[in-house]
Amino acid sequence: MGILVANGCSFTYGDEMKGSRNPEGFHCDTHHHATYVAKLAELMGVPYKNLAMNGSSNEKIFRRTMHFIQTTKKDIDLLVVQWSSLGRFEIVEEQDWEHDVWVQKECNANQVHLGIKMGSVETGPRFVWEIGNKNPRNLILKHFSEEVLTVSTMVLKTLSYMNIIQHVCDIMNIRVIQHHANGVANSIVLRSMRNQHTPEYSKQIASYIKGLPRTSRIGLGKYETLWDLSNRKYGIYPCGHPKEEAHEDFAKLLYNVVIPDIPIKGKQGELEA
Amino acid sequence: MIVFNGCSFTYGDELPGSRHPDGLEFDTHHHLTYAHRISNLLGETPYLNLAQNASSNDKIFRRTMQFLSDLRWKKETPELLVVQWTTLGRFEIVDPSEKEYELYGVPWFVPKESSANQLIMALRYGKKEERPRIAQTDWMTKRNPLVSDFMCHQYSVETLVLHTLSQMNIIQDYCDMAGIPLIQHQYSSITYEYILKSLDDRFEELKDYKDTVVKYLKNLRKTSRIGLGNTQVPCFHTIAKQDKYKITELGHFDEGAHKEFAEVLVRDVFPIIVTPKKWRTD
C-alpha cells in the first residue's frame, strides 16, 4: 500500500487547531488527526506522512519535498504540496530569530516573511516589511525586500518548483496535487505578468502555468483553496489559519473532486488522452 | 544528444570569436569549447550547450530542469548531461532595469533570460575563526547600497551552499530516475573550500545545517563531485592555471584548457559514469 505524503506551511501543519502550539514543544502537539492531510488519508485508507512546518518558505517546501520523494523507500500513492505565501525566503543564520513564533527550525534556516501589496498595474505587486521591530537585521531586510527584491523573482521560483515537482512525479508515477495557501496567489501572479518591461518573464510564467494540469493549480485559477473555503464558510483563526471544519471540507474536496481529475501522467497524460 | 549547462566557463566566454559586437547569436567560438570537443571525441555526437554567461546556480538549475522536462514531453532523453556549477556568489532578481549594462559601461554579454538580472558577488574566506562571508565590492555598492547591505551583512554563504547542494542532489536523483548518465563539476575547487570552511567544528551553532550538507555531499557520486572533493580528476580551473595556458583578465580559460579538460573528462570520468537504470514506470 502506498502512502500519502504532504508538505506545506502552517496551513498544512494545522497551526492554531485545537491541540497545536503545545507549550512543551511541537512533538507534544495533538491536533494532527484533525488536519486535512489526516482526513484525506482516512478517506483514502492509507497511512500518511505530513512534512509541513509552520512558517515554511517555498524554497524550504521544495527542498524538503524533493529530498523526501527522491530518497524514501516507501511507495507514494499521492503527494500533496501546499505552496506558501510568495513573500517568503530562507536564510541560514547563526541566530534563531523564530524561537518565539511557533516555527520549527530546520537546517538552521530562518524563514523571512514579507507582506505583498498588490500595487497598480503600472508598478505591479511589491513586497512590504510588516514586522515592527526595527533592529539592524530587520532594517536591512526591510530595505532589501521593499526596494530591491521583486515579487516576480519569487513567482518565477515558485512556478519553476511546481513544474519540477509535477515532472518528477510524472516520471515516478506518483499522483500529485498542488495547491496554494489562498487564492490571492493567482491575482499576484497575473498582476506580475502585466509588467510591460519584463516580457520574457511573462512568457516564461505563462509557459509554466500551461505546464501544470488543473489538479496542480488549486489557487491558481482552479478550484477553491483551503483558506478561501474556511473564510467563506467558517471564518479564520486569529493568526490567519483555516478552521478545523474547513480542513474536513477541503479533504472531501480533494478526495471527491480533485483526485478523480488527476491526469494519468500530468500534461503528457492529458495530451495522450 | 549531449546536453551541457553552466555559466560563462561552459559557454566559452572570451574565447576567440565570442563577444560579437552584434550580439551573442553571432558568436563563432563554439567549436573551441570543451562541450564541442567532448562531442568530437565521442564521434561527433550532437550536443546542445545551454550555458549562458553570468548564470547563477539558481538559473542553471531552473533551466536544466526545464529543458529536461520539455525534452521528455517529446519522448527524448539526453545520452549524457554535463552540468557545470558556478561560483556560489550569484543571485538572480527579475527586474526590468538594465543596471548591469549601465554599471559596466560596456556590452555585458549576458542574455536576460526570463527578465532576470544575475547579481554577481565576491565571497570572502575570512580569518580562521570567521565564517565565510559575502564580500563588499565597489560594484555591488554602486549597483545599490541596499544590495550590498543585504548580501554582506544579512545573506549567508551557508544559504547558497545549502541551495546549491540540494540542487545538485535533485539533478543526480532525477538523472538516476530518468536513466540519464550525468557529470557535475565545479569550475573551480574554491567552492569546495568554502563549503568545508562552513562545516568547521568551531561553528557549533550551525549543527543542523552541517548535518544536512554532509548528507548532501555524501549522496553525490564521484562523477558529480569534480572540483568538489574528487581528488582523482582535476577541475577545470586546475587545468587552466597551468603555465602553458592563459587565464584572461576576467578569469576565463583559453582554448587549450578547454581541449585538455574535454580530454580529461572523456578519458578519466566517462569510464566510471554510472549508467542509471530507468525508473520502474519507464
Coordinates of C-alpha atoms in Angstrom, one line a residue:
Chain A
M1 CA 0.0 0.0 0.0
G2 CA 1.4 3.4 -0.9
I3 CA 1.3 6.3 1.5
L4 CA 0.0 9.9 1.3
V5 CA 2.8 12.5 1.6
A6 CA 2.0 16.1 2.2
N7 CA 4.2 19.2 2.6
G8 CA 3.4 22.9 3.1
C9 CA 3.5 25.6 5.7
S10 CA 1.4 26.1 8.8
F11 CA -1.9 25.7 6.9
T12 CA -0.9 22.0 6.2
Y13 CA 0.7 21.6 9.6
G14 CA -2.6 22.6 11.2
D15 CA -1.3 25.6 13.2
E16 CA -3.9 27.1 15.6
M17 CA -6.0 24.0 15.6
K18 CA -7.1 22.6 19.0
G19 CA -4.1 20.7 20.3
S20 CA -1.4 22.6 18.4
R21 CA 1.1 25.0 19.9
N22 CA 1.7 22.8 22.9
P23 CA 3.9 24.8 25.3
E24 CA 6.2 21.8 25.7
G25 CA 7.1 21.8 22.0
F26 CA 5.8 20.6 18.7
H27 CA 6.4 17.0 19.5
C28 CA 3.6 17.2 22.0
D29 CA 1.0 18.6 19.6
T30 CA -2.1 16.5 19.4
H31 CA -4.1 18.2 16.6
H32 CA -2.7 16.1 13.8
H33 CA -5.8 13.9 13.3
A34 CA -7.8 16.9 12.5
T35 CA -5.7 18.3 9.6
Y36 CA -6.9 17.9 6.0
V37 CA -3.9 15.6 5.4
A38 CA -5.1 13.1 8.1
K39 CA -8.7 13.4 7.0
L40 CA -7.7 12.7 3.4
A41 CA -5.5 9.8 4.3
E42 CA -8.5 8.4 6.3
L43 CA -10.8 8.8 3.2
M44 CA -8.2 7.0 1.0
G45 CA -7.5 4.3 3.6
V46 CA -3.7 4.9 3.5
P47 CA -1.0 5.9 6.0
Y48 CA 0.3 9.4 5.7
K49 CA 3.4 11.5 6.3
N50 CA 2.9 15.2 6.9
L51 CA 6.2 17.1 6.3
A52 CA 4.7 20.5 6.7
M53 CA 6.3 23.0 9.1
N54 CA 5.0 26.4 10.3
G55 CA 6.5 29.4 8.5
S56 CA 8.0 27.4 5.6
S57 CA 9.0 29.4 2.6
N58 CA 8.5 27.8 -0.9
E59 CA 12.3 27.3 -1.0
K60 CA 12.1 25.2 2.0
I61 CA 9.0 23.3 0.9
F62 CA 10.6 22.5 -2.4
R63 CA 13.9 21.4 -1.0
R64 CA 12.4 19.1 1.6
T65 CA 9.7 17.7 -0.6
M66 CA 12.2 16.8 -3.3
H67 CA 14.6 15.3 -0.8
F68 CA 11.8 13.1 0.7
I69 CA 10.3 11.8 -2.5
Q70 CA 13.7 11.1 -4.1
T71 CA 15.1 9.2 -1.1
T72 CA 12.2 7.5 0.6
K73 CA 11.9 3.7 0.2
K74 CA 8.2 3.9 0.7
D75 CA 5.7 3.8 -2.2
I76 CA 4.0 7.1 -2.5
D77 CA 0.4 6.9 -3.7
L78 CA -0.3 10.6 -3.6
L79 CA 1.8 13.7 -3.0
V80 CA 0.0 16.9 -1.8
V81 CA 2.1 20.1 -1.9
Q82 CA 0.7 23.3 -0.5
W83 CA 2.7 26.3 -1.5
S84 CA 3.1 29.1 0.9
S85 CA 2.9 32.9 0.6
L86 CA 5.1 34.2 -2.3
G87 CA 6.7 36.6 0.2
R88 CA 8.9 34.1 2.0
F89 CA 12.5 33.1 1.6
E90 CA 15.1 31.4 3.8
I91 CA 18.5 32.4 5.2
V92 CA 20.8 30.1 7.1
E93 CA 21.8 32.1 10.2
E94 CA 23.6 31.6 13.5
Q95 CA 20.8 33.2 15.4
D96 CA 17.4 31.7 15.7
W97 CA 15.0 34.6 15.0
E98 CA 11.9 32.4 15.1
H99 CA 12.2 30.8 18.6
D100 CA 9.1 32.6 19.9
V101 CA 6.8 32.4 16.9
W102 CA 6.0 28.7 16.6
V103 CA 8.2 27.9 13.7
Q104 CA 10.0 24.5 13.5
K105 CA 13.7 25.1 12.9
E106 CA 15.4 23.0 10.2
C107 CA 19.0 23.3 8.8
N108 CA 19.5 26.5 10.9
A109 CA 17.5 28.4 8.3
N110 CA 15.3 31.3 9.4
Q111 CA 12.2 31.9 7.2
V112 CA 11.9 35.5 6.3
H113 CA 8.2 36.6 5.9
L114 CA 7.2 39.6 3.7
G115 CA 3.8 41.1 3.1
I116 CA 2.7 41.7 -0.5
K117 CA 1.0 44.9 -1.7
M118 CA -0.9 44.4 -4.9
G119 CA 0.1 47.8 -6.3
S120 CA -1.1 49.4 -9.5
V121 CA -1.0 47.8 -13.0
E122 CA 2.0 50.1 -13.6
T123 CA 4.0 49.2 -10.5
G124 CA 2.9 45.6 -10.1
P125 CA 2.9 43.8 -6.8
R126 CA 5.6 44.8 -4.3
F127 CA 6.9 43.4 -1.0
V128 CA 6.3 45.2 2.2
W129 CA 8.0 44.6 5.5
E130 CA 5.4 44.2 8.2
I131 CA 7.4 43.5 11.3
G132 CA 7.6 46.4 13.7
N133 CA 10.9 45.6 15.5
K134 CA 13.5 47.8 13.8
N135 CA 16.7 46.0 14.8
P136 CA 19.6 46.2 12.3
R137 CA 18.7 42.9 10.8
N138 CA 15.1 43.8 10.2
L139 CA 16.0 47.2 8.7
I140 CA 18.4 45.5 6.2
L141 CA 15.7 43.0 5.3
K142 CA 13.1 45.7 5.1
H143 CA 15.1 47.9 2.7
F144 CA 16.2 45.0 0.5
S145 CA 12.8 43.4 0.2
E146 CA 10.9 46.6 -0.4
E147 CA 13.4 48.2 -2.8
V148 CA 15.4 45.5 -4.5
L149 CA 13.8 42.1 -4.3
T150 CA 10.8 41.7 -6.7
V151 CA 7.7 39.7 -6.3
S152 CA 8.3 38.4 -9.9
T153 CA 11.5 36.8 -8.6
M154 CA 9.6 34.7 -6.1
V155 CA 6.8 33.9 -8.6
L156 CA 9.4 32.6 -11.1
K157 CA 11.0 30.4 -8.4
T158 CA 7.7 29.0 -7.2
L159 CA 6.3 28.2 -10.6
S160 CA 9.6 26.6 -11.6
Y161 CA 9.4 24.5 -8.4
M162 CA 5.8 23.5 -9.2
N163 CA 6.8 22.4 -12.7
I164 CA 9.8 20.4 -11.4
I165 CA 7.6 18.6 -8.9
Q166 CA 5.0 17.8 -11.5
H167 CA 7.6 16.5 -13.9
V168 CA 9.4 14.3 -11.3
C169 CA 6.1 12.9 -10.0
D170 CA 5.1 12.1 -13.6
I171 CA 8.3 10.1 -14.0
M172 CA 7.9 8.4 -10.7
N173 CA 4.3 7.6 -11.4
I174 CA 3.2 9.5 -8.3
R175 CA -0.2 11.2 -8.3
V176 CA 0.3 14.8 -7.3
I177 CA -2.0 17.7 -6.2
Q178 CA -0.5 21.2 -5.7
H179 CA -2.4 24.0 -4.0
H180 CA -1.7 27.5 -2.9
A181 CA -2.4 28.8 0.6
N182 CA -5.1 31.1 -0.7
G183 CA -6.5 32.4 -3.9
V184 CA -4.6 35.7 -3.7
A185 CA -1.6 33.9 -5.3
N186 CA -3.4 33.9 -8.6
S187 CA -4.0 37.6 -8.5
I188 CA -0.4 38.2 -7.6
V189 CA 0.9 36.0 -10.5
L190 CA -1.5 37.6 -13.0
R191 CA -0.7 41.1 -11.9
S192 CA 3.1 40.4 -12.1
M193 CA 2.7 39.3 -15.7
R194 CA 1.2 42.6 -16.7
N195 CA 4.5 44.5 -16.4
Q196 CA 5.3 45.5 -19.9
H197 CA 9.0 45.9 -19.1
T198 CA 9.5 42.2 -18.3
P199 CA 8.1 40.4 -21.3
E200 CA 10.3 37.4 -21.2
Y201 CA 9.3 36.8 -17.6
S202 CA 5.6 36.9 -18.5
K203 CA 6.2 34.5 -21.4
Q204 CA 8.0 32.1 -19.1
I205 CA 5.3 32.3 -16.4
A206 CA 2.6 31.6 -19.0
S207 CA 4.6 28.6 -20.1
Y208 CA 5.0 27.3 -16.5
I209 CA 1.3 27.7 -15.9
K210 CA 0.4 25.8 -19.1
G211 CA 2.7 23.0 -18.0
L212 CA 0.5 22.3 -14.9
P213 CA -2.6 20.2 -15.0
R214 CA -5.6 21.8 -13.3
T215 CA -5.1 19.5 -10.3
S216 CA -1.9 21.3 -9.6
R217 CA -3.4 24.7 -10.0
I218 CA -5.6 24.9 -6.9
G219 CA -5.5 28.6 -6.0
L220 CA -4.1 29.4 -9.4
G221 CA -7.4 29.9 -11.1
K222 CA -8.8 26.4 -10.3
Y223 CA -11.0 25.0 -7.5
E224 CA -11.2 26.7 -4.1
T225 CA -8.3 27.0 -1.6
L226 CA -8.3 25.8 2.0
W227 CA -8.2 29.4 3.3
D228 CA -10.9 30.7 0.9
L229 CA -13.1 27.8 1.8
S230 CA -12.6 28.4 5.5
N231 CA -13.1 32.2 5.2
R232 CA -16.4 31.7 3.2
K233 CA -17.9 29.1 5.5
Y234 CA -16.4 29.0 8.9
G235 CA -14.2 32.1 9.4
I236 CA -10.5 32.1 10.2
Y237 CA -8.5 31.6 13.4
P238 CA -6.9 34.8 15.0
C239 CA -3.5 34.3 13.4
G240 CA -5.0 33.7 10.0
H241 CA -5.2 30.0 9.8
P242 CA -8.2 27.9 8.4
K243 CA -10.6 26.4 10.9
E244 CA -10.8 22.7 11.7
E245 CA -14.2 22.3 9.9
A246 CA -12.6 23.7 6.7
H247 CA -9.9 21.1 6.9
E248 CA -12.6 18.4 6.8
D249 CA -14.3 20.0 3.9
F250 CA -11.1 20.5 2.0
A251 CA -10.1 16.8 2.4
K252 CA -13.5 15.9 1.0
L253 CA -13.0 18.3 -1.9
L254 CA -9.6 16.7 -2.7
Y255 CA -11.0 13.2 -2.3
N256 CA -14.2 13.6 -4.2
V257 CA -13.4 16.2 -6.9
V258 CA -9.7 16.7 -7.3
I259 CA -8.3 13.2 -7.1
P260 CA -10.6 11.8 -9.8
D261 CA -9.5 14.7 -12.0
I262 CA -5.8 13.9 -11.8
P263 CA -4.5 13.0 -15.2
I264 CA -2.7 9.7 -15.5
K265 CA 0.6 11.3 -16.3
G266 CA 0.3 15.0 -15.9
K267 CA 0.4 17.0 -19.1
Q268 CA 1.6 14.0 -21.1
G269 CA -1.4 12.1 -19.9
E270 CA -3.7 14.9 -20.9
L271 CA -2.1 15.2 -24.3
E272 CA -2.3 11.5 -24.9
A273 CA -5.9 11.4 -23.9
Chain B
M1 CA 22.4 14.2 -27.8
I2 CA 24.7 15.5 -25.0
V3 CA 23.4 18.5 -23.0
F4 CA 25.6 21.0 -21.3
N5 CA 24.7 23.8 -18.9
G6 CA 26.7 26.2 -16.8
C7 CA 27.9 29.8 -16.8
S8 CA 30.5 31.6 -19.0
F9 CA 33.1 28.9 -18.4
T10 CA 30.9 26.4 -20.3
Y11 CA 29.6 29.0 -22.8
G12 CA 33.2 29.8 -23.7
D13 CA 33.2 33.5 -22.9
E14 CA 36.3 35.3 -24.1
L15 CA 37.4 32.5 -26.4
P16 CA 38.3 33.9 -29.9
G17 CA 35.1 34.6 -31.7
S18 CA 33.0 35.2 -28.6
R19 CA 31.5 38.6 -27.6
H20 CA 30.5 39.5 -31.1
P21 CA 29.5 43.2 -31.1
D22 CA 26.3 42.5 -32.9
G23 CA 25.1 40.0 -30.3
L24 CA 25.7 36.6 -28.8
E25 CA 23.9 34.9 -31.7
F26 CA 26.8 35.9 -34.0
D27 CA 29.5 34.3 -31.8
T28 CA 31.7 31.9 -33.6
H29 CA 33.8 30.4 -30.8
H30 CA 31.6 27.4 -30.1
H31 CA 33.9 24.9 -31.8
L32 CA 36.6 25.8 -29.2
T33 CA 34.6 25.0 -26.1
Y34 CA 35.1 21.8 -24.0
A35 CA 31.5 21.0 -24.9
H36 CA 32.2 20.8 -28.6
R37 CA 35.5 18.9 -28.0
I38 CA 33.7 16.3 -26.0
S39 CA 31.1 15.9 -28.8
N40 CA 34.0 15.4 -31.2
L41 CA 35.8 12.9 -29.0
L42 CA 32.6 10.9 -28.8
G43 CA 32.3 10.6 -32.5
E44 CA 30.5 13.8 -33.4
T45 CA 27.7 13.1 -31.1
P46 CA 25.2 16.0 -31.4
Y47 CA 25.2 18.4 -28.5
L48 CA 23.4 21.3 -27.1
N49 CA 25.1 23.9 -24.9
L50 CA 22.6 25.7 -22.7
A51 CA 25.2 27.7 -20.8
Q52 CA 24.9 31.4 -20.5
N53 CA 27.3 34.0 -19.3
A54 CA 26.9 35.0 -15.6
S55 CA 24.3 32.4 -14.8
S56 CA 23.7 31.8 -11.1
N57 CA 23.3 28.3 -9.8
D58 CA 19.5 29.0 -9.4
K59 CA 19.3 29.8 -13.1
I60 CA 21.5 26.8 -14.1
F61 CA 19.2 24.5 -12.0
R62 CA 16.0 26.1 -13.2
R63 CA 16.9 26.0 -16.9
T64 CA 18.4 22.5 -16.8
M65 CA 15.3 21.0 -15.2
Q66 CA 13.0 22.9 -17.5
F67 CA 14.9 21.6 -20.5
L68 CA 14.8 18.0 -19.3
S69 CA 11.1 18.3 -18.7
D70 CA 10.5 19.8 -22.2
L71 CA 12.6 17.1 -23.8
R72 CA 10.7 14.4 -22.0
W73 CA 7.4 15.5 -23.5
K74 CA 9.0 15.0 -26.8
K75 CA 9.9 11.5 -25.6
E76 CA 13.6 12.2 -25.9
T77 CA 16.3 11.6 -23.3
P78 CA 19.9 13.0 -23.5
E79 CA 22.7 10.5 -23.8
L80 CA 24.6 12.5 -21.3
L81 CA 24.1 15.6 -19.2
V82 CA 27.0 17.7 -18.1
V83 CA 26.3 20.4 -15.5
Q84 CA 28.9 22.9 -14.5
W85 CA 28.1 24.8 -11.3
T86 CA 29.3 28.4 -10.9
T87 CA 30.6 30.4 -8.0
L88 CA 28.3 30.4 -5.0
G89 CA 28.2 34.2 -5.1
R90 CA 25.4 34.8 -7.5
F91 CA 21.7 35.6 -7.1
E92 CA 19.0 36.3 -9.6
I93 CA 16.3 39.0 -9.5
V94 CA 13.6 39.5 -12.0
D95 CA 13.9 43.2 -12.7
P96 CA 13.2 45.4 -15.7
S97 CA 16.3 47.5 -15.0
E98 CA 19.4 47.3 -17.1
K99 CA 21.7 48.1 -14.2
E100 CA 24.3 45.6 -15.1
Y101 CA 24.7 47.2 -18.5
E102 CA 24.9 50.7 -17.0
L103 CA 27.4 49.8 -14.4
Y104 CA 29.9 48.1 -16.6
G105 CA 29.6 50.7 -19.3
V106 CA 30.4 48.1 -21.9
P107 CA 28.2 45.4 -23.5
W108 CA 27.5 43.0 -20.8
F109 CA 27.1 39.8 -22.9
V110 CA 24.6 38.3 -20.5
P111 CA 21.3 37.1 -22.0
K112 CA 18.5 38.4 -19.9
E113 CA 16.5 35.2 -19.7
S114 CA 13.1 35.4 -18.0
S115 CA 13.9 39.2 -17.5
A116 CA 16.2 38.2 -14.6
N117 CA 19.3 40.0 -13.7
Q118 CA 22.2 38.0 -12.3
L119 CA 23.8 39.7 -9.3
I120 CA 27.4 38.8 -9.1
M121 CA 29.0 38.8 -5.6
A122 CA 32.5 38.1 -4.4
L123 CA 33.0 35.8 -1.4
R124 CA 35.4 36.4 1.5
Y125 CA 37.1 33.4 3.0
G126 CA 37.9 35.4 6.2
K127 CA 40.2 34.6 9.1
K128 CA 40.4 31.1 10.5
E129 CA 37.9 31.8 13.2
E130 CA 35.4 33.6 10.9
R131 CA 32.7 32.0 8.9
P132 CA 32.9 32.7 5.1
R133 CA 31.1 35.8 4.1
I134 CA 29.9 37.6 1.0
A135 CA 32.4 40.4 0.4
Q136 CA 31.7 44.1 0.0
T137 CA 32.6 45.2 -3.6
D138 CA 32.5 48.5 -5.3
W139 CA 30.3 47.0 -8.0
M140 CA 27.7 45.9 -5.5
T141 CA 27.7 49.2 -3.7
K142 CA 27.4 51.1 -7.0
R143 CA 24.5 48.9 -8.1
N144 CA 22.6 49.6 -5.0
P145 CA 23.9 50.0 -1.4
L146 CA 20.9 48.1 -0.3
V147 CA 22.1 45.0 -2.2
S148 CA 25.4 45.4 -0.6
D149 CA 23.9 45.7 2.9
F150 CA 21.8 42.6 2.4
M151 CA 24.4 40.4 0.8
C152 CA 27.3 41.3 3.1
H153 CA 25.5 41.7 6.4
Q154 CA 22.4 39.5 6.2
Y155 CA 22.5 36.8 3.5
S156 CA 24.9 34.0 4.1
V157 CA 27.3 31.8 2.2
E158 CA 25.7 28.8 4.0
T159 CA 22.3 29.6 2.4
L160 CA 24.0 29.4 -1.0
V161 CA 25.8 26.2 -0.1
L162 CA 22.6 24.6 1.1
H163 CA 20.7 25.5 -2.0
T164 CA 23.4 24.5 -4.5
L165 CA 24.0 21.1 -2.9
S166 CA 20.3 20.5 -2.7
Q167 CA 20.0 21.3 -6.4
M168 CA 23.0 19.0 -7.3
N169 CA 21.3 16.2 -5.4
I170 CA 18.0 16.8 -7.1
I171 CA 19.6 16.7 -10.5
Q172 CA 21.6 13.5 -9.7
D173 CA 18.5 11.7 -8.3
Y174 CA 16.5 12.9 -11.3
C175 CA 19.0 11.6 -13.8
D176 CA 19.0 8.2 -11.9
M177 CA 15.3 8.0 -12.3
A178 CA 15.2 9.1 -15.9
G179 CA 18.2 6.9 -16.9
I180 CA 20.5 9.8 -17.9
P181 CA 24.3 9.5 -17.4
L182 CA 25.5 12.6 -15.6
I183 CA 28.6 14.6 -14.9
Q184 CA 28.5 17.5 -12.5
H185 CA 31.6 19.7 -12.0
Q186 CA 32.6 23.0 -10.3
Y187 CA 34.5 25.4 -12.5
S188 CA 36.9 25.7 -9.5
S189 CA 37.6 23.9 -6.3
I190 CA 37.3 27.2 -4.4
T191 CA 33.6 26.3 -3.9
Y192 CA 34.6 23.2 -2.0
E193 CA 37.0 25.2 0.2
Y194 CA 34.1 27.5 1.2
I195 CA 31.9 24.5 1.9
L196 CA 34.5 22.9 4.1
K197 CA 35.1 26.1 6.0
S198 CA 31.4 26.4 6.6
L199 CA 31.5 22.9 8.1
D200 CA 34.3 23.7 10.5
D201 CA 33.8 22.3 14.0
R202 CA 34.3 25.7 15.5
F203 CA 31.0 26.9 14.2
E204 CA 28.9 24.7 16.6
E205 CA 25.8 26.8 16.2
L206 CA 25.1 25.6 12.7
K207 CA 24.8 21.9 13.6
D208 CA 21.6 21.1 11.6
Y209 CA 23.0 22.9 8.6
K210 CA 26.2 20.9 8.8
D211 CA 24.4 17.6 9.2
T212 CA 22.3 18.3 6.0
V213 CA 25.3 19.5 4.0
V214 CA 27.4 16.4 4.9
K215 CA 24.4 14.2 3.9
Y216 CA 24.1 16.0 0.6
L217 CA 27.8 15.7 -0.1
K218 CA 27.9 12.0 0.7
N219 CA 25.0 11.3 -1.6
L220 CA 26.8 12.7 -4.6
R221 CA 28.8 10.2 -6.6
K222 CA 32.4 10.9 -7.7
T223 CA 31.2 11.8 -11.1
S224 CA 29.1 14.6 -9.6
R225 CA 31.9 15.8 -7.4
I226 CA 34.5 17.1 -9.8
G227 CA 36.0 20.1 -8.1
L228 CA 34.1 19.1 -5.0
G229 CA 36.5 16.8 -3.2
N230 CA 37.1 14.3 -6.0
T231 CA 40.8 14.2 -5.9
Q232 CA 41.2 11.8 -8.9
V233 CA 40.0 14.2 -11.5
P234 CA 41.3 17.8 -11.8
C235 CA 38.7 20.5 -12.1
F236 CA 38.6 23.0 -15.0
H237 CA 40.5 25.7 -13.2
T238 CA 43.2 23.3 -12.0
I239 CA 43.9 22.5 -15.7
A240 CA 43.6 26.1 -16.9
K241 CA 46.0 27.6 -14.4
Q242 CA 48.9 25.5 -15.7
D243 CA 51.7 27.7 -17.1
K244 CA 51.1 26.5 -20.7
Y245 CA 47.6 28.1 -20.7
K246 CA 46.4 31.6 -20.2
I247 CA 43.7 32.9 -18.0
T248 CA 42.1 36.2 -19.2
E249 CA 41.7 39.3 -17.1
L250 CA 38.1 38.4 -16.4
G251 CA 39.2 35.0 -15.3
H252 CA 38.1 32.8 -18.3
F253 CA 40.1 29.9 -19.7
D254 CA 41.8 29.6 -23.1
E255 CA 41.1 27.1 -25.8
G256 CA 44.0 24.8 -24.8
A257 CA 42.4 24.4 -21.3
H258 CA 39.1 23.7 -22.9
K259 CA 40.7 21.0 -25.1
E260 CA 42.5 19.4 -22.2
F261 CA 39.5 19.5 -19.9
A262 CA 37.4 17.7 -22.5
E263 CA 40.1 15.0 -22.9
V264 CA 40.3 14.5 -19.1
L265 CA 36.5 14.1 -18.8
V266 CA 36.4 11.6 -21.7
R267 CA 39.5 9.7 -20.5
D268 CA 39.1 9.7 -16.7
V269 CA 35.4 10.3 -16.0
F270 CA 33.5 8.6 -18.7
P271 CA 34.6 5.1 -17.8
I272 CA 33.3 5.5 -14.3
I273 CA 29.9 7.1 -15.1
V274 CA 27.2 5.0 -13.7
T275 CA 24.6 4.4 -16.3
P276 CA 21.5 4.6 -14.2
K277 CA 18.6 2.2 -14.7
K278 CA 15.5 3.9 -15.7
W279 CA 12.8 4.3 -13.2
R280 CA 10.3 1.5 -12.8
T281 CA 7.5 3.2 -14.7
D282 CA 9.6 3.5 -17.9

